[in-house]
Tab-separated table of C-alpha atoms in Angstrom:
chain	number	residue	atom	x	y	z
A	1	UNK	CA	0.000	0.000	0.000
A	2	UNK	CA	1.016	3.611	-0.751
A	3	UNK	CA	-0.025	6.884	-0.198
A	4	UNK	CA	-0.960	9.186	-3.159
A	5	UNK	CA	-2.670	12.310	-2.469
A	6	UNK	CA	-3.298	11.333	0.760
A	7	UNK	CA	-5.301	8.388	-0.920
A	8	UNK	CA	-4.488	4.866	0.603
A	9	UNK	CA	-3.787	3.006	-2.835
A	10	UNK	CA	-4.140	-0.576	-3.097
A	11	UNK	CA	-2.681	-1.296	-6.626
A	12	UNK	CA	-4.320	-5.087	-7.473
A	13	UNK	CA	-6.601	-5.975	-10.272
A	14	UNK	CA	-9.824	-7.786	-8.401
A	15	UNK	CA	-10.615	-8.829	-11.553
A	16	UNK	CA	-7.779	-10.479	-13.007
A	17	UNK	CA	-7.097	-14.436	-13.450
A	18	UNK	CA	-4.778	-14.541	-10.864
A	19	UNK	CA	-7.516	-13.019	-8.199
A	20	UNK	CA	-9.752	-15.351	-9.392
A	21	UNK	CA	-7.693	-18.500	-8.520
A	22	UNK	CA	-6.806	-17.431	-5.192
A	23	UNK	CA	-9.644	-14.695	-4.274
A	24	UNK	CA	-8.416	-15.988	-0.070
A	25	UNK	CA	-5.646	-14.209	-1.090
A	26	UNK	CA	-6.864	-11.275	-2.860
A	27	UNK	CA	-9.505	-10.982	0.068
A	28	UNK	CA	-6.737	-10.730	2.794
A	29	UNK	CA	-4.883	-7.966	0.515
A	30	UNK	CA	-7.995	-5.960	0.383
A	31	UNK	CA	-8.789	-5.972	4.307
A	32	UNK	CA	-5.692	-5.650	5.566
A	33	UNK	CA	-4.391	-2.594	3.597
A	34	UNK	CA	-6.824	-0.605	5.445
A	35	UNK	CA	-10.626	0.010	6.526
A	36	UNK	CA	-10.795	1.415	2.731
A	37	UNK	CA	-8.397	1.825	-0.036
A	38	UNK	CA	-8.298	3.156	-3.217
A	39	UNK	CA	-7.892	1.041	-6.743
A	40	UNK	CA	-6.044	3.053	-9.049
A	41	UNK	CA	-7.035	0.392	-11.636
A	42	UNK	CA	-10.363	1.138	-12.136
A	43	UNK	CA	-10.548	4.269	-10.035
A	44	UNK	CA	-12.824	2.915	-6.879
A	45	UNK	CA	-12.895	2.650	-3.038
A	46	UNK	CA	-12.673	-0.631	-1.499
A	47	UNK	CA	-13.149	-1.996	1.494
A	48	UNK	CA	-12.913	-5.403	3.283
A	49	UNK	CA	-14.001	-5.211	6.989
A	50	UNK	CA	-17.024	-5.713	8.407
A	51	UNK	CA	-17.668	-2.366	10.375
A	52	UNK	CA	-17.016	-0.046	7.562
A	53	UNK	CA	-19.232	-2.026	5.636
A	54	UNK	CA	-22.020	-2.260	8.316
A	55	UNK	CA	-21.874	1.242	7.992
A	56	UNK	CA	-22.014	1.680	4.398
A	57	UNK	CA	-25.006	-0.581	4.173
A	58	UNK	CA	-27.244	1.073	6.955
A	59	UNK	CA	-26.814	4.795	5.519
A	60	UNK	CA	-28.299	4.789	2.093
A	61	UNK	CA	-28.714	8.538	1.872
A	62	UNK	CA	-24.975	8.569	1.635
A	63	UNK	CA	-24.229	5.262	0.121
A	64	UNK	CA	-26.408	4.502	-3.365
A	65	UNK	CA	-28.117	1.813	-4.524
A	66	UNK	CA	-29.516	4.269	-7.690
A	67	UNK	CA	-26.166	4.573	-9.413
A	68	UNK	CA	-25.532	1.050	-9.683
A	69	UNK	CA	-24.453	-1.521	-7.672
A	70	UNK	CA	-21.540	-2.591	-9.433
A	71	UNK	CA	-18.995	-0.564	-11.372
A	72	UNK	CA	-21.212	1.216	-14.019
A	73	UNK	CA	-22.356	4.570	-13.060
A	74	UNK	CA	-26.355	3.826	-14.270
A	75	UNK	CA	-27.295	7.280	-14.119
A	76	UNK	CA	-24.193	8.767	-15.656
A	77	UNK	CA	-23.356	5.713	-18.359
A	78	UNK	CA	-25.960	3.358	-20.259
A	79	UNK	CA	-26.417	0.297	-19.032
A	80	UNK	CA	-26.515	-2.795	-20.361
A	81	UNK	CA	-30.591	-3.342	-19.438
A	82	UNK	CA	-32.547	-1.190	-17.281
A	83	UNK	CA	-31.487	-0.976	-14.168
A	84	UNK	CA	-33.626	-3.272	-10.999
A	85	UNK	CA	-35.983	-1.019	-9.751
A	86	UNK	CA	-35.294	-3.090	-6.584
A	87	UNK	CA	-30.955	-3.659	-6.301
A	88	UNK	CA	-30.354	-0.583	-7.853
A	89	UNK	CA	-33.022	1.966	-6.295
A	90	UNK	CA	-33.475	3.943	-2.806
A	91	UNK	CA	-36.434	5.131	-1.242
A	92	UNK	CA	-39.036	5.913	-2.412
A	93	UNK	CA	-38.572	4.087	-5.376
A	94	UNK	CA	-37.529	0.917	-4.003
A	95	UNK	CA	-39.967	0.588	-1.175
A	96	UNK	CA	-42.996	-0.533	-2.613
A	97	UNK	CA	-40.971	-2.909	-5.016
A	98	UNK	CA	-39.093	-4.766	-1.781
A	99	UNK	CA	-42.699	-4.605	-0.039
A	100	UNK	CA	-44.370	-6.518	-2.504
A	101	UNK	CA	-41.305	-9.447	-3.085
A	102	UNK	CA	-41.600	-9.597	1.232
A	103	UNK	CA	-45.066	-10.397	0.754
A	104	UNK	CA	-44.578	-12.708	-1.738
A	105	UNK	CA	-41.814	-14.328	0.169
A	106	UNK	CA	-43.365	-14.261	3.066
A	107	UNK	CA	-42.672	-17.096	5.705
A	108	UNK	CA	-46.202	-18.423	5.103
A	109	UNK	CA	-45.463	-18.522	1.520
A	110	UNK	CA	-42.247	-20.254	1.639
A	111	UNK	CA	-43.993	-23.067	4.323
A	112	UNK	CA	-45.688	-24.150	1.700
A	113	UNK	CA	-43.592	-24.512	-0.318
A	114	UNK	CA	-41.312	-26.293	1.696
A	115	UNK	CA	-42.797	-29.772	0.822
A	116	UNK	CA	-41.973	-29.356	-2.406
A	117	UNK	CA	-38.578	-28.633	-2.424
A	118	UNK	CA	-37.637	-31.360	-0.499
A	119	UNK	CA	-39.776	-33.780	-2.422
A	120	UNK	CA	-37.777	-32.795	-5.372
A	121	UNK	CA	-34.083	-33.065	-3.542
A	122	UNK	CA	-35.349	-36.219	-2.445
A	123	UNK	CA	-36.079	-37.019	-5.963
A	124	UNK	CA	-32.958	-35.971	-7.311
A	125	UNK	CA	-30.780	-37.360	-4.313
A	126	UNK	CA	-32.257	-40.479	-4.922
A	127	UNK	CA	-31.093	-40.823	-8.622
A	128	UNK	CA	-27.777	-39.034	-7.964
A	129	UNK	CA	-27.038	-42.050	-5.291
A	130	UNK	CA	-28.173	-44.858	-7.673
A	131	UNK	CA	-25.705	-43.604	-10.273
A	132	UNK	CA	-22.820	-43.628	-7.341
A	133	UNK	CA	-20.670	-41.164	-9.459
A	134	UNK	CA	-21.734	-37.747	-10.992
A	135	UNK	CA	-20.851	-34.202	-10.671
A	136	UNK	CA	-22.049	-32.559	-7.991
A	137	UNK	CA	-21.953	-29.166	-8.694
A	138	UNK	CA	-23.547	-29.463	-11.898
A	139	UNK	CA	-25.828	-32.361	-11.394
A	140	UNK	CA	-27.264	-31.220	-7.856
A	141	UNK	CA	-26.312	-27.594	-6.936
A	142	UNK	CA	-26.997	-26.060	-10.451
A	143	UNK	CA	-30.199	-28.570	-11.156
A	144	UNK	CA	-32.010	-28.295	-8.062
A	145	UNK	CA	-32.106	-24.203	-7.979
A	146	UNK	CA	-32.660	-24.250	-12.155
A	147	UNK	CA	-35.520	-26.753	-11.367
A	148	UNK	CA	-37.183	-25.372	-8.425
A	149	UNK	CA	-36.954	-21.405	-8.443
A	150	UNK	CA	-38.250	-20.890	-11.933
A	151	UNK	CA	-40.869	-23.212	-11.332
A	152	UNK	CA	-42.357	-21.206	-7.961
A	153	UNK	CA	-41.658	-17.953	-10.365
A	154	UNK	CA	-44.431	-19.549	-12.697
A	155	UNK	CA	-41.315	-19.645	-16.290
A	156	UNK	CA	-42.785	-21.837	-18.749
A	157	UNK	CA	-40.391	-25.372	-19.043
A	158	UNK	CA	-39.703	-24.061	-22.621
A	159	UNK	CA	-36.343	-22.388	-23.323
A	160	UNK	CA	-35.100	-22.137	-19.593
A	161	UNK	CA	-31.813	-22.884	-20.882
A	162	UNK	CA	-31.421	-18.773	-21.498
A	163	UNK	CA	-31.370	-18.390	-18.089
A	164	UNK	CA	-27.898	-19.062	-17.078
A	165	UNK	CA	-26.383	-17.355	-19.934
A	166	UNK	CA	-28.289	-14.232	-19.022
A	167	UNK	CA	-27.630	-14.334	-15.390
A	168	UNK	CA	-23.670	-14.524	-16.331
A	169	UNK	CA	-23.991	-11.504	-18.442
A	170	UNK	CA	-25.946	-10.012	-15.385
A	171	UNK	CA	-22.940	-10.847	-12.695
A	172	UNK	CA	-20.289	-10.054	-15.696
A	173	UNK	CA	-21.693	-6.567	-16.295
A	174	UNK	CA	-21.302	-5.543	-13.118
A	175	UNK	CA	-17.954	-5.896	-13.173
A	176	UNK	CA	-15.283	-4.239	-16.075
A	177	UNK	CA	-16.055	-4.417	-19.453
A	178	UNK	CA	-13.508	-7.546	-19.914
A	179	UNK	CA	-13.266	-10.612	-21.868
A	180	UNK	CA	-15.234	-11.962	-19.428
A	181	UNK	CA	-18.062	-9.580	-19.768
A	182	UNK	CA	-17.412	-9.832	-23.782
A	183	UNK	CA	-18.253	-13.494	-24.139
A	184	UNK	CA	-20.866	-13.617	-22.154
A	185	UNK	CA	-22.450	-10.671	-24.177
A	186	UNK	CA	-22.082	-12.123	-27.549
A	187	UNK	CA	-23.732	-15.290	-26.191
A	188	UNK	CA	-26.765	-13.699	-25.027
A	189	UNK	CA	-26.883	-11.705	-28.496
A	190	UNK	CA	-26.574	-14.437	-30.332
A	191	UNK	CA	-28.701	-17.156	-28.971
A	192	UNK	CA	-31.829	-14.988	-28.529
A	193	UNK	CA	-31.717	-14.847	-24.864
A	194	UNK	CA	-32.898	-11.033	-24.108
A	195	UNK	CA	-35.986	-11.765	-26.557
A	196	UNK	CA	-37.114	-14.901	-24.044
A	197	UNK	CA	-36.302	-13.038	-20.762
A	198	UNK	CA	-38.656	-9.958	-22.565
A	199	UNK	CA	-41.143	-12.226	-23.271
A	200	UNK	CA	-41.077	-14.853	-20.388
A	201	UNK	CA	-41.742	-12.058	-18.209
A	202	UNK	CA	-44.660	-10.654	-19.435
A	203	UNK	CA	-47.902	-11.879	-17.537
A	204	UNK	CA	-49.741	-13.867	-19.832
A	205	UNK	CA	-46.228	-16.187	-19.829
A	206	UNK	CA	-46.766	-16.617	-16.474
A	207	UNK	CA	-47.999	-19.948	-14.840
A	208	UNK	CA	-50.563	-19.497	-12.237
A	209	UNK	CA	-50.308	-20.347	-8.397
A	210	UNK	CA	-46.870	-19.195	-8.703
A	211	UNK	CA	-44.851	-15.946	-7.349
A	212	UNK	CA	-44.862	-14.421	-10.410
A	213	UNK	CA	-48.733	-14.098	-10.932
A	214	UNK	CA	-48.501	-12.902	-7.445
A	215	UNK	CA	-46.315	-10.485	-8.055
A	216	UNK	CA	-48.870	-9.423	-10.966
A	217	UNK	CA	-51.538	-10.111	-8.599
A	218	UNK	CA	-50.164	-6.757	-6.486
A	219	UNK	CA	-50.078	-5.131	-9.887
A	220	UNK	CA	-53.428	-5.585	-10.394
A	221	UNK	CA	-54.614	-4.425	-6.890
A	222	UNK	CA	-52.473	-0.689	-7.123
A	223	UNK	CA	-49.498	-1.743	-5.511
A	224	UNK	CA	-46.742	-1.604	-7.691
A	225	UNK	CA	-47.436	-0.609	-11.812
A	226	UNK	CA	-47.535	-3.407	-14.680
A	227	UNK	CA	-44.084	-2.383	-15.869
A	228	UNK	CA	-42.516	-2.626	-12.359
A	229	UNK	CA	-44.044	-5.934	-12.252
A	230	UNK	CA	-42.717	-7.723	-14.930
A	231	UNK	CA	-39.424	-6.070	-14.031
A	232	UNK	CA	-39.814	-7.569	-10.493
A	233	UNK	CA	-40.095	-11.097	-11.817
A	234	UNK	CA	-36.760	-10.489	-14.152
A	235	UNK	CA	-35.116	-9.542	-10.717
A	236	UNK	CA	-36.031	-12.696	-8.988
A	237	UNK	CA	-34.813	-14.759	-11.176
A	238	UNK	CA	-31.707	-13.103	-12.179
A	239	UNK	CA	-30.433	-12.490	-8.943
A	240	UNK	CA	-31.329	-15.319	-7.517
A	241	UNK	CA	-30.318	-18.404	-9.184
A	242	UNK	CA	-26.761	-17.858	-9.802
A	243	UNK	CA	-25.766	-16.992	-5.903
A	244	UNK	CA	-27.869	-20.040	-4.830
A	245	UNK	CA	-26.110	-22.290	-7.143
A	246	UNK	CA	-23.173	-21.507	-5.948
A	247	UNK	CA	-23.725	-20.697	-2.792
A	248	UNK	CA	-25.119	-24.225	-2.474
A	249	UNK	CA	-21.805	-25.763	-4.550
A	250	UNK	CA	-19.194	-23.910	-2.517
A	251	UNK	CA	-20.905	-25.343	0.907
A	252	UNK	CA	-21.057	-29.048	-0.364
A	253	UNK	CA	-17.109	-28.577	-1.269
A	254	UNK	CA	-16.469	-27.673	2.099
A	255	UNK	CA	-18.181	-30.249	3.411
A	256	UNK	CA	-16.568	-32.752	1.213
A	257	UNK	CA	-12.909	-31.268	2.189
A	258	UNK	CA	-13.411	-32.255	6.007
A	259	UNK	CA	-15.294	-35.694	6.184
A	260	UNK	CA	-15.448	-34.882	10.297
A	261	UNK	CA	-17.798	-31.990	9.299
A	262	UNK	CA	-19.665	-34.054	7.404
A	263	UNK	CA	-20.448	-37.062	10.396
A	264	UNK	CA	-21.478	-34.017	12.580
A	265	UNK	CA	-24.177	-32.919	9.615
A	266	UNK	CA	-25.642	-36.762	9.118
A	267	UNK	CA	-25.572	-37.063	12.985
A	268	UNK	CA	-27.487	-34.042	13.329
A	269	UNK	CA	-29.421	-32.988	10.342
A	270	UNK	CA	-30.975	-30.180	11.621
A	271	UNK	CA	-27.295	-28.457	11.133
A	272	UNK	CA	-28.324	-28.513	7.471
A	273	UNK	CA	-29.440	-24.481	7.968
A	274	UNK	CA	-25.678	-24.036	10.172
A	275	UNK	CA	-24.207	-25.205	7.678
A	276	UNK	CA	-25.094	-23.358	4.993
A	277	UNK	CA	-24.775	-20.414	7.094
A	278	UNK	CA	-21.009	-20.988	7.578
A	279	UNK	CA	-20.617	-22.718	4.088
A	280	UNK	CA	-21.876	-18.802	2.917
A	281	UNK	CA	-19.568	-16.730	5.530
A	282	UNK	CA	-15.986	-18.956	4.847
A	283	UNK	CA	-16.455	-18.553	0.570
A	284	UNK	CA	-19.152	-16.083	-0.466
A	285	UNK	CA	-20.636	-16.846	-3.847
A	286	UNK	CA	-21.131	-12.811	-4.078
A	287	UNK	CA	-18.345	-11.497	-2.913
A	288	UNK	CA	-18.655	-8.358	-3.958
A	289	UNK	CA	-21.472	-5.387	-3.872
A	290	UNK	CA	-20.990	-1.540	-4.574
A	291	UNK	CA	-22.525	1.553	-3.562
A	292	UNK	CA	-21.982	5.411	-5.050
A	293	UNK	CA	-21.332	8.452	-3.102
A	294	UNK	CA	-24.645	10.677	-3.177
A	295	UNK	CA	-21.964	13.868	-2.497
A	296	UNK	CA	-18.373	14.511	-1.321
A	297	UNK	CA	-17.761	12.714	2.381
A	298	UNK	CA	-15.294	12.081	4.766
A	299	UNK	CA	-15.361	8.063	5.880
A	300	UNK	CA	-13.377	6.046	7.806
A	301	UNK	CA	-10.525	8.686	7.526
A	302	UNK	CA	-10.620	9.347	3.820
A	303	UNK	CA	-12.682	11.637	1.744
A	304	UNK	CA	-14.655	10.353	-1.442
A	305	UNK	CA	-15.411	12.650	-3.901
A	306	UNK	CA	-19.334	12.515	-5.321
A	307	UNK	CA	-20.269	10.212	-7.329
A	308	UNK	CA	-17.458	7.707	-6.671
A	309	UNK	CA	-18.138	4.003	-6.301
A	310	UNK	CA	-17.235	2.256	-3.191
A	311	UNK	CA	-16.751	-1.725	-3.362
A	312	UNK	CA	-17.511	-3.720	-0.585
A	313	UNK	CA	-15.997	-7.027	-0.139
A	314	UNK	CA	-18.079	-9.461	1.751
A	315	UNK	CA	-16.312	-12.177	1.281
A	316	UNK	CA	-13.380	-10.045	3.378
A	317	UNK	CA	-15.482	-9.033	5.715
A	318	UNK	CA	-16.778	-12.672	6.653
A	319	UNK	CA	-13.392	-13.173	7.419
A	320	UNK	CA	-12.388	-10.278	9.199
A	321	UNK	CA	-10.375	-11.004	12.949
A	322	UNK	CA	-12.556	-8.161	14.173
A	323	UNK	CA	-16.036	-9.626	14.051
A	324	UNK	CA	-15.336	-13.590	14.580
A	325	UNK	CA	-13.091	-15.917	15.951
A	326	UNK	CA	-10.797	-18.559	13.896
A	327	UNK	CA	-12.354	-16.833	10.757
A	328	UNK	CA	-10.344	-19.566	8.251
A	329	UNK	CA	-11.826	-22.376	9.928
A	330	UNK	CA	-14.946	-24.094	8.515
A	331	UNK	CA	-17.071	-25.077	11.646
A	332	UNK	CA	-20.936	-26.119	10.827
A	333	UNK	CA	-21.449	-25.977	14.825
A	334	UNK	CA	-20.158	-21.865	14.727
A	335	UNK	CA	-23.406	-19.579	15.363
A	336	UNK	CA	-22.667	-17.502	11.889
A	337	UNK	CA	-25.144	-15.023	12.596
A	338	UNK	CA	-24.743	-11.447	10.753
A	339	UNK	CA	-22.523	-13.208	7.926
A	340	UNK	CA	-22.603	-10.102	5.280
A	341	UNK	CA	-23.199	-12.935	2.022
A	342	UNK	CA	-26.938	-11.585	2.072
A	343	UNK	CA	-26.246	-8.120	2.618
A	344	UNK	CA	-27.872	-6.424	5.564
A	345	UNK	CA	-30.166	-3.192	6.027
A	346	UNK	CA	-32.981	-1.900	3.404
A	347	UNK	CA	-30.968	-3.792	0.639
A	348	UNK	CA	-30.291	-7.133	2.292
A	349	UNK	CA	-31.614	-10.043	-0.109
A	350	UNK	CA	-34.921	-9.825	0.044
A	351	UNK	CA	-35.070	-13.769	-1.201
A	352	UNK	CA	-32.720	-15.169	1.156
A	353	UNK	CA	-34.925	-17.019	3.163
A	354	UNK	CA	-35.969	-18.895	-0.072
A	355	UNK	CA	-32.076	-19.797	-0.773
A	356	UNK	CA	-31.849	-21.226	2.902
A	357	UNK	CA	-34.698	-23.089	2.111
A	358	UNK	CA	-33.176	-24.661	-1.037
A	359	UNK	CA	-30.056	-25.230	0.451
A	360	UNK	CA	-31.672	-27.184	3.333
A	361	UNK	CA	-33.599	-29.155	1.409
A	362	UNK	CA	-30.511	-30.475	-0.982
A	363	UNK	CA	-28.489	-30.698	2.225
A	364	UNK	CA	-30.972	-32.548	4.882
A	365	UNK	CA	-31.344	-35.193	1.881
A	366	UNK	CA	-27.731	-35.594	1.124
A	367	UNK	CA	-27.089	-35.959	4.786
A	368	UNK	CA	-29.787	-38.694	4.812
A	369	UNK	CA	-28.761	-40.926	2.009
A	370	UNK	CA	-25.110	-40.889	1.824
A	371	UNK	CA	-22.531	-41.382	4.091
A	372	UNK	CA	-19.355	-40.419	2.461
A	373	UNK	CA	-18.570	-38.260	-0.532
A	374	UNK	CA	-15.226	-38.597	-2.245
A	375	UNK	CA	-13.732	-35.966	-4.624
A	376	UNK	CA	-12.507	-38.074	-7.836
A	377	UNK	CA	-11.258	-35.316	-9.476
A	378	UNK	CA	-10.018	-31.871	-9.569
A	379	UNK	CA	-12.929	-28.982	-8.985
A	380	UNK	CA	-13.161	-26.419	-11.349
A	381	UNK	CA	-13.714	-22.952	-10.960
A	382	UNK	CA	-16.163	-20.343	-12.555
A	383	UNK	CA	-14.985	-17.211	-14.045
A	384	UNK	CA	-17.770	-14.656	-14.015
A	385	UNK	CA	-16.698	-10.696	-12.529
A	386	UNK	CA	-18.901	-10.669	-9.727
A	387	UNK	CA	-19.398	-14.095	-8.456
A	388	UNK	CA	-17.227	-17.218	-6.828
A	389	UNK	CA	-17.990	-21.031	-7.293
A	390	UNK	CA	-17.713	-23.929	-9.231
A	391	UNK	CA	-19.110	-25.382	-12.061
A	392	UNK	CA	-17.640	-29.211	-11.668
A	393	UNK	CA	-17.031	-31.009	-8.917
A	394	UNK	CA	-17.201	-34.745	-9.777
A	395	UNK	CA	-17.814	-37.030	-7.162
A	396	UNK	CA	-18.212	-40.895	-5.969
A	397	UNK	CA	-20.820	-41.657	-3.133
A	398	UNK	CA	-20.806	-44.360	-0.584
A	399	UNK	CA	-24.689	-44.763	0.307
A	400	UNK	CA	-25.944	-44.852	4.077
């Protein structure tokens, strides 16, 4: 770290291929060079430990959601869609947006739909085990969240492949405009995929007795305005299949890694919801969320100029000394409350009671019908801006 300008300068590339194979690393840089630092780079504050962040998050009338919450300016510089009128809004615009997806997510709701979701991670369990070996990231944490979210959002079985490619441009965009962001660009142009997500959410595409004719349903009644609707349902399912996935793969791998944690989970299933809890504070599937400076401010001994984006790592700040003990240790019997992986305040994930529920489900069946996983090969990372996981990690079970 130097000083420029009385700037604390951090001069690392977040973004680069060698952050990406060793984002510990690159996580440990960020929070240790100070409570924020500035990228010369790409010309943004970062920041890595959890109070600075806590702060960040609870005072939105100095910290932006409506500029973007990655590195594009929204207001200033077109985006690549229009921006979520939910992640990338303050109040007043975002309240009656997050009030109708809390309604729709409600407790109630998600009860119900509890029996389903384990019904199908049964299901899937069940055939994963007969075949002994298969790929667990892509066979269980990528097909039970593809299977079961679009289905409660009422999408139509036909052409849900589109999904995946648009939710990489989605977590690619918010990143910098590199080959990363490139590919996953021309993919979506050229396959179609922003015509289907158009259409799919428009209401007559929508199935019934699902949370997307809900989420109409409050159109109809005055609540929130046809447009804002449709735009709701895009925001549901782009934001929240990728971080699931993910979320769900990186947990299993840790899992697998120490067999001991593992025999505590089967002993005691109902440390399926721990688990996932720690699984999401020791490797956050999004590390990463940023905020804009409303005006010039002094914070946490700096000042930011207006308008400038400030980064905050999560994944850092899950990690941080200050807020929990032995943070590099993987323990499913830890208490991980206030993890930062959903966000907190206005903006904390408003659907993260629905990814717990998922990622109980997969794990209370796992934990019931096998008694040993083995890694039989070499796990293989993504490479998307704004996200952390894996998209193989092939497997051999030993059955209970």
């Amino acid at each position: 770290m130097t000083l420029t300008d009385t700037r604390p300068v951090l001069d690392v590339d977040p973004f680069c291929a060698e952050a990406r194979n060793d984002p510990d690393a690159l996580d440990r840089a960020i929070r240790e060079a100070g409570p924020v630092v500035w990228i010369p780079k790409y010309g943004f504050w970062a920041t890595g430990r959890d109070a600075e962040i806590r702060e960040i998050f609870d005072d939105w009338n100095r910290f932006s959601s409506a500029f973007g919450t990655g590195m594009t300016n929204v207001v200033r510089d077109e985006p690549w869609r229009k921006p979520s009128i939910i992640l990338e809004a303050d109040p007043p615009v975002h309240t009656p947006n997050r009030q109708v997806l809390a309604k729709v997510l409600s407790p109630r709701a998600l009860r119900a739909l509890g029996d389903r979701l384990a019904a199908e991670a049964d299901r899937m369990v069940d055939d994963l085990v007969a075949r002994r070996r298969f790929d667990i990231a892509a066979d269980l944490a990528f097909a039970f969240p593809f299977k079961v979210l679009p289905d409660a959002a009422g999408l139509k079985p036909e052409g849900r492949s589109h999904l995946m490619p648009y939710s990489t441009l989605n977590f690619n965009a918010m990143g910098p405009k590199n080959e990363l962001y490139q590919e996953a660009r021309r993919i979506v142009e050229e396959n179609g995929t922003f015509a289907y997500v158009t259409e799919q959410m428009r209401e007559e595409n929508i199935l019934p007795d699902s949370f997307g004719a809900e989420i109409y349903a409050a159109a109809h009644a005055g609540e929130i305005s046809h447009e804002d609707a449709g735009m709701l349902v895009r925001a549901f399912i782009s934001a929240g299949i990728d971080t699931t996935v993910f979320g769900i793969g990186l947990t299993l791998l840790s899992l697998i890694e120490r067999p001991e944690q593992w025999d505590m989970l089967r002993a005691d299933p109902t440390l399926a919801r721990p688990a996932f809890e720690e699984g999401l504070r020791f490797r956050a599937p999004s590390p990463v969320i940023g905020r804009t400076t409303r005006a010039a401010t002094e914070f946490a001994g700096v000042h930011m100029g207006a308008e400038e984006k400030v980064l905050m790592w999560l994944s850092a700040a899950n990690r941080d000394p200050a807020k929990w003990d032995n943070p590099d240790s993987f323990d499913i019997t830890r208490r991980p409350v206030g993890h930062l992986a959903f966000g907190t305040g206005i903006h904390g994930c408003v659907g993260q009671m629905m990814a717990r529920l998922e990622a109980e489900s997969v794990l209370k069946a796992l934990a019931r019908k096998v008694r040993r996983i083995h890694l039989t090969g070499t796990p293989e990372r993504i490479h998307i801006n704004w996200l952390r996981g894996y998209h193989s990690i092939p497997v051999e079970v030993e059955p209970a």
